[in-house]
Amino acid sequence: MGEIEGDLCLGGEFRARFFASGWEGTGRVEACEPPRLLLQTMKPGQQREHVIEIRLAADGDQTTLVWEERGMPLDQLAAYGAGIQVHVEDLAAHLGGRERCDADAR
């Protein structure tokens, strides 16, 4: 999905780069309850910070993933949605042992 480096504990700040969208920036871990919840603020302290909340739940012998983002600019909602879709597909490809998708071709 990308590269992340920094302090990945509660309250820690990190730097990230997502391969598919090319997005680069900073974030802060707001909540972490392994293996169920990760809540992070992206671009903390900046004018357009937004929140990504990822929840995992057991579902039989599978896992349900819920990815929610809040605070996105309304005029960029479609672009954010497309980017999130590609990131989730990349994650599924990684978990399935496949190569990530060609985001530019999409």
JSON list of C-alpha atoms in Angstrom, two decimals:
[
{"chain": "A", "resi": 1, "resn": "MET", "atom": "CA", "xyz": [0.00, 0.00, 0.00]},
{"chain": "A", "resi": 2, "resn": "GLY", "atom": "CA", "xyz": [2.78, 2.38, 0.82]},
{"chain": "A", "resi": 3, "resn": "GLU", "atom": "CA", "xyz": [5.61, 3.31, 3.12]},
{"chain": "A", "resi": 4, "resn": "ILE", "atom": "CA", "xyz": [5.13, 4.48, 6.69]},
{"chain": "A", "resi": 5, "resn": "GLU", "atom": "CA", "xyz": [7.84, 5.51, 9.11]},
{"chain": "A", "resi": 6, "resn": "GLY", "atom": "CA", "xyz": [7.85, 7.15, 12.48]},
{"chain": "A", "resi": 7, "resn": "ASP", "atom": "CA", "xyz": [6.41, 6.65, 15.94]},
{"chain": "A", "resi": 8, "resn": "LEU", "atom": "CA", "xyz": [3.48, 4.26, 15.43]},
{"chain": "A", "resi": 9, "resn": "CYS", "atom": "CA", "xyz": [2.28, 4.17, 19.04]},
{"chain": "A", "resi": 10, "resn": "LEU", "atom": "CA", "xyz": [-0.62, 6.07, 20.62]},
{"chain": "A", "resi": 11, "resn": "GLY", "atom": "CA", "xyz": [-0.03, 9.80, 20.16]},
{"chain": "A", "resi": 12, "resn": "GLY", "atom": "CA", "xyz": [2.93, 9.15, 17.86]},
{"chain": "A", "resi": 13, "resn": "GLU", "atom": "CA", "xyz": [3.51, 11.00, 14.62]},
{"chain": "A", "resi": 14, "resn": "PHE", "atom": "CA", "xyz": [4.48, 9.37, 11.35]},
{"chain": "A", "resi": 15, "resn": "ARG", "atom": "CA", "xyz": [5.23, 10.13, 7.73]},
{"chain": "A", "resi": 16, "resn": "ALA", "atom": "CA", "xyz": [3.47, 8.18, 4.97]},
{"chain": "A", "resi": 17, "resn": "ARG", "atom": "CA", "xyz": [3.51, 7.74, 1.21]},
{"chain": "A", "resi": 18, "resn": "PHE", "atom": "CA", "xyz": [0.77, 5.80, -0.56]},
{"chain": "A", "resi": 19, "resn": "PHE", "atom": "CA", "xyz": [1.91, 4.12, -3.78]},
{"chain": "A", "resi": 20, "resn": "ALA", "atom": "CA", "xyz": [-1.35, 4.21, -5.76]},
{"chain": "A", "resi": 21, "resn": "SER", "atom": "CA", "xyz": [-2.27, 7.86, -5.23]},
{"chain": "A", "resi": 22, "resn": "GLY", "atom": "CA", "xyz": [1.22, 9.22, -4.64]},
{"chain": "A", "resi": 23, "resn": "TRP", "atom": "CA", "xyz": [-0.07, 11.02, -1.53]},
{"chain": "A", "resi": 24, "resn": "GLU", "atom": "CA", "xyz": [2.66, 11.98, 0.93]},
{"chain": "A", "resi": 25, "resn": "GLY", "atom": "CA", "xyz": [2.22, 13.61, 4.30]},
{"chain": "A", "resi": 26, "resn": "THR", "atom": "CA", "xyz": [2.18, 13.29, 8.03]},
{"chain": "A", "resi": 27, "resn": "GLY", "atom": "CA", "xyz": [-0.20, 11.71, 10.48]},
{"chain": "A", "resi": 28, "resn": "ARG", "atom": "CA", "xyz": [-0.75, 11.09, 14.18]},
{"chain": "A", "resi": 29, "resn": "VAL", "atom": "CA", "xyz": [-2.07, 7.93, 15.87]},
{"chain": "A", "resi": 30, "resn": "GLU", "atom": "CA", "xyz": [-5.15, 9.00, 17.85]},
{"chain": "A", "resi": 31, "resn": "ALA", "atom": "CA", "xyz": [-6.32, 5.54, 18.96]},
{"chain": "A", "resi": 32, "resn": "CYS", "atom": "CA", "xyz": [-5.00, 2.03, 18.58]},
{"chain": "A", "resi": 33, "resn": "GLU", "atom": "CA", "xyz": [-6.73, -1.04, 19.96]},
{"chain": "A", "resi": 34, "resn": "PRO", "atom": "CA", "xyz": [-5.07, -4.05, 18.32]},
{"chain": "A", "resi": 35, "resn": "PRO", "atom": "CA", "xyz": [-6.41, -5.96, 16.51]},
{"chain": "A", "resi": 36, "resn": "ARG", "atom": "CA", "xyz": [-9.69, -4.02, 16.20]},
{"chain": "A", "resi": 37, "resn": "LEU", "atom": "CA", "xyz": [-9.15, -0.28, 15.70]},
{"chain": "A", "resi": 38, "resn": "LEU", "atom": "CA", "xyz": [-6.74, 2.25, 14.24]},
{"chain": "A", "resi": 39, "resn": "LEU", "atom": "CA", "xyz": [-7.70, 5.94, 14.29]},
{"chain": "A", "resi": 40, "resn": "GLN", "atom": "CA", "xyz": [-5.35, 8.47, 12.79]},
{"chain": "A", "resi": 41, "resn": "THR", "atom": "CA", "xyz": [-5.36, 12.15, 11.92]},
{"chain": "A", "resi": 42, "resn": "MET", "atom": "CA", "xyz": [-3.73, 12.94, 8.62]},
{"chain": "A", "resi": 43, "resn": "LYS", "atom": "CA", "xyz": [-1.96, 16.31, 8.27]},
{"chain": "A", "resi": 44, "resn": "PRO", "atom": "CA", "xyz": [-2.37, 17.06, 12.00]},
{"chain": "A", "resi": 45, "resn": "GLY", "atom": "CA", "xyz": [-2.52, 20.74, 12.86]},
{"chain": "A", "resi": 46, "resn": "GLN", "atom": "CA", "xyz": [-2.86, 21.83, 9.24]},
{"chain": "A", "resi": 47, "resn": "GLN", "atom": "CA", "xyz": [-5.87, 23.59, 7.73]},
{"chain": "A", "resi": 48, "resn": "ARG", "atom": "CA", "xyz": [-7.21, 20.49, 5.95]},
{"chain": "A", "resi": 49, "resn": "GLU", "atom": "CA", "xyz": [-6.57, 17.69, 8.42]},
{"chain": "A", "resi": 50, "resn": "HIS", "atom": "CA", "xyz": [-8.81, 14.67, 8.16]},
{"chain": "A", "resi": 51, "resn": "VAL", "atom": "CA", "xyz": [-9.36, 11.46, 10.09]},
{"chain": "A", "resi": 52, "resn": "ILE", "atom": "CA", "xyz": [-9.00, 7.85, 8.93]},
{"chain": "A", "resi": 53, "resn": "GLU", "atom": "CA", "xyz": [-10.64, 5.20, 11.07]},
{"chain": "A", "resi": 54, "resn": "ILE", "atom": "CA", "xyz": [-10.02, 1.55, 10.30]},
{"chain": "A", "resi": 55, "resn": "ARG", "atom": "CA", "xyz": [-11.94, -1.17, 12.13]},
{"chain": "A", "resi": 56, "resn": "LEU", "atom": "CA", "xyz": [-11.45, -4.93, 11.89]},
{"chain": "A", "resi": 57, "resn": "ALA", "atom": "CA", "xyz": [-13.99, -7.49, 13.08]},
{"chain": "A", "resi": 58, "resn": "ALA", "atom": "CA", "xyz": [-13.95, -11.28, 13.04]},
{"chain": "A", "resi": 59, "resn": "ASP", "atom": "CA", "xyz": [-16.58, -12.74, 10.74]},
{"chain": "A", "resi": 60, "resn": "GLY", "atom": "CA", "xyz": [-16.39, -16.52, 10.99]},
{"chain": "A", "resi": 61, "resn": "ASP", "atom": "CA", "xyz": [-13.07, -17.53, 9.48]},
{"chain": "A", "resi": 62, "resn": "GLN", "atom": "CA", "xyz": [-12.73, -14.18, 7.71]},
{"chain": "A", "resi": 63, "resn": "THR", "atom": "CA", "xyz": [-12.23, -10.55, 8.77]},
{"chain": "A", "resi": 64, "resn": "THR", "atom": "CA", "xyz": [-14.43, -7.57, 7.93]},
{"chain": "A", "resi": 65, "resn": "LEU", "atom": "CA", "xyz": [-12.58, -4.30, 7.32]},
{"chain": "A", "resi": 66, "resn": "VAL", "atom": "CA", "xyz": [-14.37, -0.94, 7.60]},
{"chain": "A", "resi": 67, "resn": "TRP", "atom": "CA", "xyz": [-12.39, 2.08, 6.34]},
{"chain": "A", "resi": 68, "resn": "GLU", "atom": "CA", "xyz": [-13.94, 5.49, 7.11]},
{"chain": "A", "resi": 69, "resn": "GLU", "atom": "CA", "xyz": [-12.52, 8.93, 6.36]},
{"chain": "A", "resi": 70, "resn": "ARG", "atom": "CA", "xyz": [-13.87, 12.18, 7.77]},
{"chain": "A", "resi": 71, "resn": "GLY", "atom": "CA", "xyz": [-13.03, 15.81, 7.09]},
{"chain": "A", "resi": 72, "resn": "MET", "atom": "CA", "xyz": [-12.35, 15.56, 3.37]},
{"chain": "A", "resi": 73, "resn": "PRO", "atom": "CA", "xyz": [-13.02, 18.66, 1.26]},
{"chain": "A", "resi": 74, "resn": "LEU", "atom": "CA", "xyz": [-16.41, 18.22, -0.44]},
{"chain": "A", "resi": 75, "resn": "ASP", "atom": "CA", "xyz": [-15.09, 19.36, -3.82]},
{"chain": "A", "resi": 76, "resn": "GLN", "atom": "CA", "xyz": [-12.56, 16.48, -3.71]},
{"chain": "A", "resi": 77, "resn": "LEU", "atom": "CA", "xyz": [-14.89, 13.77, -2.40]},
{"chain": "A", "resi": 78, "resn": "ALA", "atom": "CA", "xyz": [-14.91, 11.75, -5.66]},
{"chain": "A", "resi": 79, "resn": "ALA", "atom": "CA", "xyz": [-11.11, 11.80, -5.88]},
{"chain": "A", "resi": 80, "resn": "TYR", "atom": "CA", "xyz": [-10.76, 10.70, -2.26]},
{"chain": "A", "resi": 81, "resn": "GLY", "atom": "CA", "xyz": [-13.29, 7.89, -2.84]},
{"chain": "A", "resi": 82, "resn": "ALA", "atom": "CA", "xyz": [-11.42, 6.65, -5.91]},
{"chain": "A", "resi": 83, "resn": "GLY", "atom": "CA", "xyz": [-8.10, 6.79, -4.05]},
{"chain": "A", "resi": 84, "resn": "ILE", "atom": "CA", "xyz": [-9.48, 4.88, -1.06]},
{"chain": "A", "resi": 85, "resn": "GLN", "atom": "CA", "xyz": [-10.87, 2.21, -3.40]},
{"chain": "A", "resi": 86, "resn": "VAL", "atom": "CA", "xyz": [-7.46, 1.72, -5.02]},
{"chain": "A", "resi": 87, "resn": "HIS", "atom": "CA", "xyz": [-5.73, 1.55, -1.62]},
{"chain": "A", "resi": 88, "resn": "VAL", "atom": "CA", "xyz": [-8.19, -1.10, -0.41]},
{"chain": "A", "resi": 89, "resn": "GLU", "atom": "CA", "xyz": [-7.70, -3.08, -3.63]},
{"chain": "A", "resi": 90, "resn": "ASP", "atom": "CA", "xyz": [-3.92, -2.88, -3.13]},
{"chain": "A", "resi": 91, "resn": "LEU", "atom": "CA", "xyz": [-4.35, -4.20, 0.40]},
{"chain": "A", "resi": 92, "resn": "ALA", "atom": "CA", "xyz": [-6.50, -7.09, -0.87]},
{"chain": "A", "resi": 93, "resn": "ALA", "atom": "CA", "xyz": [-3.90, -7.89, -3.55]},
{"chain": "A", "resi": 94, "resn": "HIS", "atom": "CA", "xyz": [-1.13, -7.90, -0.95]},
{"chain": "A", "resi": 95, "resn": "LEU", "atom": "CA", "xyz": [-3.08, -10.19, 1.37]},
{"chain": "A", "resi": 96, "resn": "GLY", "atom": "CA", "xyz": [-3.85, -12.47, -1.58]},
{"chain": "A", "resi": 97, "resn": "GLY", "atom": "CA", "xyz": [-0.20, -12.65, -2.68]},
{"chain": "A", "resi": 98, "resn": "ARG", "atom": "CA", "xyz": [-0.82, -10.64, -5.87]},
{"chain": "A", "resi": 99, "resn": "GLU", "atom": "CA", "xyz": [0.77, -7.50, -7.28]},
{"chain": "A", "resi": 100, "resn": "ARG", "atom": "CA", "xyz": [-0.93, -4.20, -6.59]},
{"chain": "A", "resi": 101, "resn": "CYS", "atom": "CA", "xyz": [-3.10, -2.71, -9.30]},
{"chain": "A", "resi": 102, "resn": "ASP", "atom": "CA", "xyz": [-1.98, -0.18, -11.90]},
{"chain": "A", "resi": 103, "resn": "ALA", "atom": "CA", "xyz": [-3.61, 2.92, -10.42]},
{"chain": "A", "resi": 104, "resn": "ASP", "atom": "CA", "xyz": [-2.77, 5.09, -13.45]},
{"chain": "A", "resi": 105, "resn": "ALA", "atom": "CA", "xyz": [-4.55, 2.66, -15.80]},
{"chain": "A", "resi": 106, "resn": "ARG", "atom": "CA", "xyz": [-7.69, 2.85, -13.67]}
]
